[in-house]
CSV table of N, CA and C in Angstrom, one decimal:
chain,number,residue,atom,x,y,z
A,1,UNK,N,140.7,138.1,79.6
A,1,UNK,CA,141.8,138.0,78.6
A,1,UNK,C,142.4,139.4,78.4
A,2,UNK,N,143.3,139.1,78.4
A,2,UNK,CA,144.2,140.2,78.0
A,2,UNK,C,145.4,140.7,76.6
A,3,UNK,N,145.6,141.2,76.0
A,3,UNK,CA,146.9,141.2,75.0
A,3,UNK,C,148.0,142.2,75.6
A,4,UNK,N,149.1,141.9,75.3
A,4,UNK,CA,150.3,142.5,75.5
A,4,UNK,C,150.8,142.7,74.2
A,5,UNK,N,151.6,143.8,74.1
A,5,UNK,CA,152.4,144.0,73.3
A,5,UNK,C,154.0,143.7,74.0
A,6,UNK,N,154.5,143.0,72.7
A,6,UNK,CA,156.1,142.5,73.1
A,6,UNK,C,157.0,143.5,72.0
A,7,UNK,N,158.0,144.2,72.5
A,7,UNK,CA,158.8,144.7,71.4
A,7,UNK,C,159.8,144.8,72.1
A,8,UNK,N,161.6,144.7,71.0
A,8,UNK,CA,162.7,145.0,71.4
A,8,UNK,C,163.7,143.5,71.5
A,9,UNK,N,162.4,142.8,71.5
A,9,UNK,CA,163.5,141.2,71.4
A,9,UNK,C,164.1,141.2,70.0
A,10,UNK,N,165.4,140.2,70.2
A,10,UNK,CA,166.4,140.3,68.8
A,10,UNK,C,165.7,138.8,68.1
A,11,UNK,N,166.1,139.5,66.4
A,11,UNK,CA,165.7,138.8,65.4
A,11,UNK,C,165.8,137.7,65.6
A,12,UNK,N,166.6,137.0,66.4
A,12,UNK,CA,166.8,135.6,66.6
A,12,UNK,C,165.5,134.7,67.3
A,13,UNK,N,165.1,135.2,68.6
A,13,UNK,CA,164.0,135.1,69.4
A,13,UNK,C,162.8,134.3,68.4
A,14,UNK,N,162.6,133.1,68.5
A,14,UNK,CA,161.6,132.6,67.5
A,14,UNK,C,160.3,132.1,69.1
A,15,UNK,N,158.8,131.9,68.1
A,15,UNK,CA,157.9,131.5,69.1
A,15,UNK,C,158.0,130.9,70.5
A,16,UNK,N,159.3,129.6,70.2
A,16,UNK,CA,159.1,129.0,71.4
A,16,UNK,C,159.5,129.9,72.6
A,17,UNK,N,160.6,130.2,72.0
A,17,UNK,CA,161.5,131.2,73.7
A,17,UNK,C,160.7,132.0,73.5
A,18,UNK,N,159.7,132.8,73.0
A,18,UNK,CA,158.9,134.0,73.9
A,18,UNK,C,157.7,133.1,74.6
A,19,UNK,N,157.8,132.0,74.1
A,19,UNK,CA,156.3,131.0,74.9
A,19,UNK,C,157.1,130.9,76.1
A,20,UNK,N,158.1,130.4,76.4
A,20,UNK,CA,158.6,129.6,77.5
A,20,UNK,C,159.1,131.0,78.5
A,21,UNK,N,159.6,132.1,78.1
A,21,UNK,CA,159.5,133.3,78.5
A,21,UNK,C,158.1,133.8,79.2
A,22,UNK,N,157.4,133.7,78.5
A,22,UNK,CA,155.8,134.0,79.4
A,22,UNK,C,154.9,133.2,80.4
A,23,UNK,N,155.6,131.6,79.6
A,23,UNK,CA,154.2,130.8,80.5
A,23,UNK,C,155.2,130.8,81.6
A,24,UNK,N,156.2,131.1,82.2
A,24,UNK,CA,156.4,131.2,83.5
A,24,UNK,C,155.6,132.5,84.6
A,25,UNK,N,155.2,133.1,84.0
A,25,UNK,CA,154.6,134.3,84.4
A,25,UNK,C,153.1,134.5,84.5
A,26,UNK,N,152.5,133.5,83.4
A,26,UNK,CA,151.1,133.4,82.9
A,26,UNK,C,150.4,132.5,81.7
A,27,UNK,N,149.3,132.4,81.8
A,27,UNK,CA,149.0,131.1,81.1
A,27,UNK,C,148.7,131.9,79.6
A,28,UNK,N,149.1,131.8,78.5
A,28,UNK,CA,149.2,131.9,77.0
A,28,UNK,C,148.2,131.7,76.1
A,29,UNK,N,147.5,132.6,75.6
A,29,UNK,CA,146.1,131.9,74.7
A,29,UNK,C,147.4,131.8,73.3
A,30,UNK,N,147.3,133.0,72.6
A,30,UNK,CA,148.0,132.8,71.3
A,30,UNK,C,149.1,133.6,71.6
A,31,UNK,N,150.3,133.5,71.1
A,31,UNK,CA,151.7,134.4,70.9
A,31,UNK,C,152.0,134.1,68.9
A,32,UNK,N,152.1,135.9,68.6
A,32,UNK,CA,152.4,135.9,67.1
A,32,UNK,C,153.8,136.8,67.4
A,33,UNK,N,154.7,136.9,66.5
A,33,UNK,CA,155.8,137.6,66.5
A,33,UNK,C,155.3,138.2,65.0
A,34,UNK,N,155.3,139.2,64.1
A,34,UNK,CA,155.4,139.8,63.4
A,34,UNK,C,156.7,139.6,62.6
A,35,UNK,N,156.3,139.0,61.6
A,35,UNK,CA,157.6,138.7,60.1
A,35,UNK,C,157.2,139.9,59.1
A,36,UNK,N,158.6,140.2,58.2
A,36,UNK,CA,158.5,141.0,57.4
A,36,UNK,C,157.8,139.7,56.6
A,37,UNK,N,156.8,140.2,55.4
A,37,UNK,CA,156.2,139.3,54.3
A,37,UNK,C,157.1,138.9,53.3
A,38,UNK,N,158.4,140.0,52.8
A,38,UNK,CA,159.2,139.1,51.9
A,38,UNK,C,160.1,138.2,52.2
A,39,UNK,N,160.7,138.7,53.4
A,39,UNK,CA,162.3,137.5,53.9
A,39,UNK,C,161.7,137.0,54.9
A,40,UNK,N,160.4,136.9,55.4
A,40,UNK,CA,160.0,136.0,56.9
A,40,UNK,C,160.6,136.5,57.8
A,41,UNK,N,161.7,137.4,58.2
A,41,UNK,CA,162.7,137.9,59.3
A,41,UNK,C,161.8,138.2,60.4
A,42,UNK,N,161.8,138.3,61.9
A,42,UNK,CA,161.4,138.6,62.6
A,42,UNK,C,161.2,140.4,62.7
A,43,UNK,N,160.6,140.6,62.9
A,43,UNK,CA,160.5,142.6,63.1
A,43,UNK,C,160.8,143.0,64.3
A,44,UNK,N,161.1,141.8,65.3
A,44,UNK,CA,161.3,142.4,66.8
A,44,UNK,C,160.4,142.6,67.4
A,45,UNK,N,158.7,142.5,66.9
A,45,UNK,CA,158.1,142.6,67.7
A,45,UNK,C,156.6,141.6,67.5
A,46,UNK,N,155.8,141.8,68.7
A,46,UNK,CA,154.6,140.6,68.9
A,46,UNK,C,153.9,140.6,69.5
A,47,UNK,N,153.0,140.0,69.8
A,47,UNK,CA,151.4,139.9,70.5
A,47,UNK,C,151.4,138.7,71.4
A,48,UNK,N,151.3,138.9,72.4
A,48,UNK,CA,150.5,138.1,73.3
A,48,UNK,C,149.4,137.7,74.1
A,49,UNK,N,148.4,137.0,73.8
A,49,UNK,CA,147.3,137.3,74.6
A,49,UNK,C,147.3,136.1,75.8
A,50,UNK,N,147.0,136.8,77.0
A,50,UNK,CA,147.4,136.3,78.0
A,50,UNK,C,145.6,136.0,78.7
A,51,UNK,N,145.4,134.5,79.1
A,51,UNK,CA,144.0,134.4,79.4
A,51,UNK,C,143.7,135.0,80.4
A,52,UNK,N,144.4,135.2,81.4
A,52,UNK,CA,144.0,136.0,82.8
A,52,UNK,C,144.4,137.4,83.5
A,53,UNK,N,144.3,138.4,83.7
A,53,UNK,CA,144.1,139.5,84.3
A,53,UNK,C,145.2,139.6,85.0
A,54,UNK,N,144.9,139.1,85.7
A,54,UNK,CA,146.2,139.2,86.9
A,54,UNK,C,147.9,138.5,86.2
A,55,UNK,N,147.7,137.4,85.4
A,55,UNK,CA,148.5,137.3,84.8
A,55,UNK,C,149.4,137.8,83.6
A,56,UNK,N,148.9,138.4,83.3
A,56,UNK,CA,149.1,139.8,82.2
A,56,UNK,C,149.8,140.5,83.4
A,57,UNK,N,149.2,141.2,84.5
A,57,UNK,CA,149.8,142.1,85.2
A,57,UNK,C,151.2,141.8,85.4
A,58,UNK,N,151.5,139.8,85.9
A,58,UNK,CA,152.5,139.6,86.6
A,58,UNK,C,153.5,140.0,85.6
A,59,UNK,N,153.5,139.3,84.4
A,59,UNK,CA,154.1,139.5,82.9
A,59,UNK,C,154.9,140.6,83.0
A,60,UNK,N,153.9,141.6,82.9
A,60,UNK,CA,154.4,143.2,82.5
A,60,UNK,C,155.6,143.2,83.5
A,61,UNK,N,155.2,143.2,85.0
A,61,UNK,CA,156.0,143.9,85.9
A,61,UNK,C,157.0,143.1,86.0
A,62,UNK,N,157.5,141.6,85.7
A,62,UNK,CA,158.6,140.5,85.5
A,62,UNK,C,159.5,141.0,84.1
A,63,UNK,N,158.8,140.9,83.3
A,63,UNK,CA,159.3,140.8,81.8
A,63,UNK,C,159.7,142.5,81.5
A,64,UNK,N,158.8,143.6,81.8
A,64,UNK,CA,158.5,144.9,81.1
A,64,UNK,C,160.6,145.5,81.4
A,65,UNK,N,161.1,145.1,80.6
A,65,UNK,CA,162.2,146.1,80.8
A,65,UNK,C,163.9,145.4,81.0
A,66,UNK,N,163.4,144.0,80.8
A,66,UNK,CA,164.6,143.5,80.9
A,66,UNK,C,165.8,143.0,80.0
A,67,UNK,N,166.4,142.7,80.1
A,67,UNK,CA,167.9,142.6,79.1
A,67,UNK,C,167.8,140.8,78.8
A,68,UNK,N,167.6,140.9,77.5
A,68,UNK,CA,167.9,139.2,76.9
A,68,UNK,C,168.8,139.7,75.2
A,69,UNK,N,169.4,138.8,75.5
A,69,UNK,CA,170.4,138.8,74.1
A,69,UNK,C,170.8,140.0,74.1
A,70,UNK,N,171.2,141.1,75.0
A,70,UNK,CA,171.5,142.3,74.7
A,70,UNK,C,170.7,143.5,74.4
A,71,UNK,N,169.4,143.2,74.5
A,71,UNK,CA,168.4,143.5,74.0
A,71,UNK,C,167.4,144.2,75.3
A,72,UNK,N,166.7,145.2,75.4
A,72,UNK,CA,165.6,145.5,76.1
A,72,UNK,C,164.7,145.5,75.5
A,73,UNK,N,163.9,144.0,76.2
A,73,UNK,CA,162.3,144.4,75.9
A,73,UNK,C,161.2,145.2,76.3
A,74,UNK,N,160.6,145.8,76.2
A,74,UNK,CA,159.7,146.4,76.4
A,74,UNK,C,158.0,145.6,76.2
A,75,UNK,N,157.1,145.8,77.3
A,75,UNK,CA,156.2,144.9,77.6
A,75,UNK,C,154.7,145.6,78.1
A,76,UNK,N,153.6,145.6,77.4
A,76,UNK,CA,152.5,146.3,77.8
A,76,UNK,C,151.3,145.7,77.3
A,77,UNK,N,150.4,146.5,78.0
A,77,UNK,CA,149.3,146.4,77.2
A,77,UNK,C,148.5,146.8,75.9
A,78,UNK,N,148.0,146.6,74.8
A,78,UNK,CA,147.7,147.0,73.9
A,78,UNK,C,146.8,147.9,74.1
A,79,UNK,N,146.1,148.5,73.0
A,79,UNK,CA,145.2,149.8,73.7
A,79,UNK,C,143.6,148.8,73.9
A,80,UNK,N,143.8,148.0,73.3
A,80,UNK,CA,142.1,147.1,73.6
A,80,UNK,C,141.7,147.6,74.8
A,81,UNK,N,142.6,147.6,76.0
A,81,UNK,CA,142.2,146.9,77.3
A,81,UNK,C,141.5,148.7,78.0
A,82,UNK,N,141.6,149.6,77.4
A,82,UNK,CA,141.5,151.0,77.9
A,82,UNK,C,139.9,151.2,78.7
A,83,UNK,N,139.9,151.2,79.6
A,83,UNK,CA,138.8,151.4,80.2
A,83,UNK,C,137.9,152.6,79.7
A,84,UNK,N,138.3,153.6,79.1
A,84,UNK,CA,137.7,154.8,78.8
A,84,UNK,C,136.9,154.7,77.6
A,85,UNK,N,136.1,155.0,77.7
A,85,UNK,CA,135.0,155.2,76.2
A,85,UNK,C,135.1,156.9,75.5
A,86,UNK,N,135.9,156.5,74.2
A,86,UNK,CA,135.9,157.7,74.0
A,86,UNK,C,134.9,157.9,73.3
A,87,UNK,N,134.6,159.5,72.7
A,87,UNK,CA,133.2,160.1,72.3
A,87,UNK,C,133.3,159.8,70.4
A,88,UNK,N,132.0,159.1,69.8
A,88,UNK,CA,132.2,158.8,68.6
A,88,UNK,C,132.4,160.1,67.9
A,89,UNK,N,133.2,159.6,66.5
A,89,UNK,CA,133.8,160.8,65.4
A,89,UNK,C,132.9,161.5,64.8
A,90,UNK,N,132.4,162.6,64.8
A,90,UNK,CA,131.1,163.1,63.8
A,90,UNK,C,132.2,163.8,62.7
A,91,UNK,N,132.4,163.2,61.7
A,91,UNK,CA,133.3,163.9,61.0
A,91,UNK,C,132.7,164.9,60.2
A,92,UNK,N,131.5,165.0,59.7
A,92,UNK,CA,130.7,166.6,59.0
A,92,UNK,C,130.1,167.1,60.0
A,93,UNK,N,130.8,167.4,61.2
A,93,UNK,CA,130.1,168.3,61.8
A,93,UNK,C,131.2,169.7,62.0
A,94,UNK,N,130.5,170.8,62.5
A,94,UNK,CA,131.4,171.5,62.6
A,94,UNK,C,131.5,172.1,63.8
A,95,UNK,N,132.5,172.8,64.5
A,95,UNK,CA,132.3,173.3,66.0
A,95,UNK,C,131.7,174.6,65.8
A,96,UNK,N,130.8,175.1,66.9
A,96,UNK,CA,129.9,176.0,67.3
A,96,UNK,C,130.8,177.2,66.4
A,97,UNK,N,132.1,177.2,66.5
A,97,UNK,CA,132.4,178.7,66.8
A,97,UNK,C,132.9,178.8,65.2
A,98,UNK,N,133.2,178.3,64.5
A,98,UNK,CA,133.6,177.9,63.1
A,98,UNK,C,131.8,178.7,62.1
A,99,UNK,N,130.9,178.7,62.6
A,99,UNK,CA,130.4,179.7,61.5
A,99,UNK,C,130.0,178.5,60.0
A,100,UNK,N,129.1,179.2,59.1
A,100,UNK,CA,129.1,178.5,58.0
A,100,UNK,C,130.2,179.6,56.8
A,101,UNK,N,130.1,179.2,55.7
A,101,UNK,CA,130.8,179.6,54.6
A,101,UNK,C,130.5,181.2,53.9
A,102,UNK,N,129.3,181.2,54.3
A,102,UNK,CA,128.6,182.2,53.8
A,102,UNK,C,128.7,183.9,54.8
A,103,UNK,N,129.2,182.9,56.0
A,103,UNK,CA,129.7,184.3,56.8
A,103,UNK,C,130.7,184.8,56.7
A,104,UNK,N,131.8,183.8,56.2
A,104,UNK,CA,133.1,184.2,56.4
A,104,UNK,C,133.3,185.2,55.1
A,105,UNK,N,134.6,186.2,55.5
A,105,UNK,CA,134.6,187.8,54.8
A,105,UNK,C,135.5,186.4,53.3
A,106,UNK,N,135.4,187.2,52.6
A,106,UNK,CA,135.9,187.1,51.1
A,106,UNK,C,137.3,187.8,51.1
A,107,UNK,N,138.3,187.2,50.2
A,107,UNK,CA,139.4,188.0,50.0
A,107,UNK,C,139.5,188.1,48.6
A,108,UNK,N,139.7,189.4,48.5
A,108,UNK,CA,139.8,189.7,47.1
A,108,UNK,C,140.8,188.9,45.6
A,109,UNK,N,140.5,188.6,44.4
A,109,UNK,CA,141.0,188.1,43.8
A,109,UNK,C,142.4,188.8,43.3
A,110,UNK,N,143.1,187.6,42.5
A,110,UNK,CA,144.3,188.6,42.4
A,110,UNK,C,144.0,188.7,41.0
């Protein structure tokens, strides 16, 4: 499985045309489009998750950049899919060269 990010389609663009938009490309788990919460308006942008690998790929490289309603969408993957493991946050720690408090020089009061 895969997600895409969809951004750049115009407010008009409702579920179905981005469904019928993709499943030519690839088979569809869920598609959400992002509404504002007060006026429901579309935000232009959405999520795709696409059940297959390869299909996601075809997507990107069909869809990633093309002109509908005047509009360029833009087409990728979300960061889920990142192969890299990054290194966990030690946020109280401090780097080697930073010293504790008690070394650092004092500056005189005013």
């Amino acid at each position: 499985m895969a997600k895409l990010f969809v951004v750049g389609f115009s407010r008009e663009m409702d579920e179905i045309s981005l469904l019928e938009l993709f499943t030519t490309y690839c088979t569809v788990g869920t598609l959400t489009i992002v509404r504002d919460q007060e006026t429901n308006e579309s935000r232009c942008f959405g999520f795709v998750t696409v059940l297959d690998p390869a299909g996601a790929k075809r997507a990107i490289e069909a869809l990633d950049g093309i002109v509908i309603d005047g509009r360029t969408i833009s087409v990728r993957l979300t960061g889920n899919e990142t192969s890299q493991k990054q290194e966990p946050a030690r946020p109280f720690s401090r780097k080697p060269d930073q010293g504790s408090k008690t070394q650092r020089a004092k500056r005189p009061r005013r």
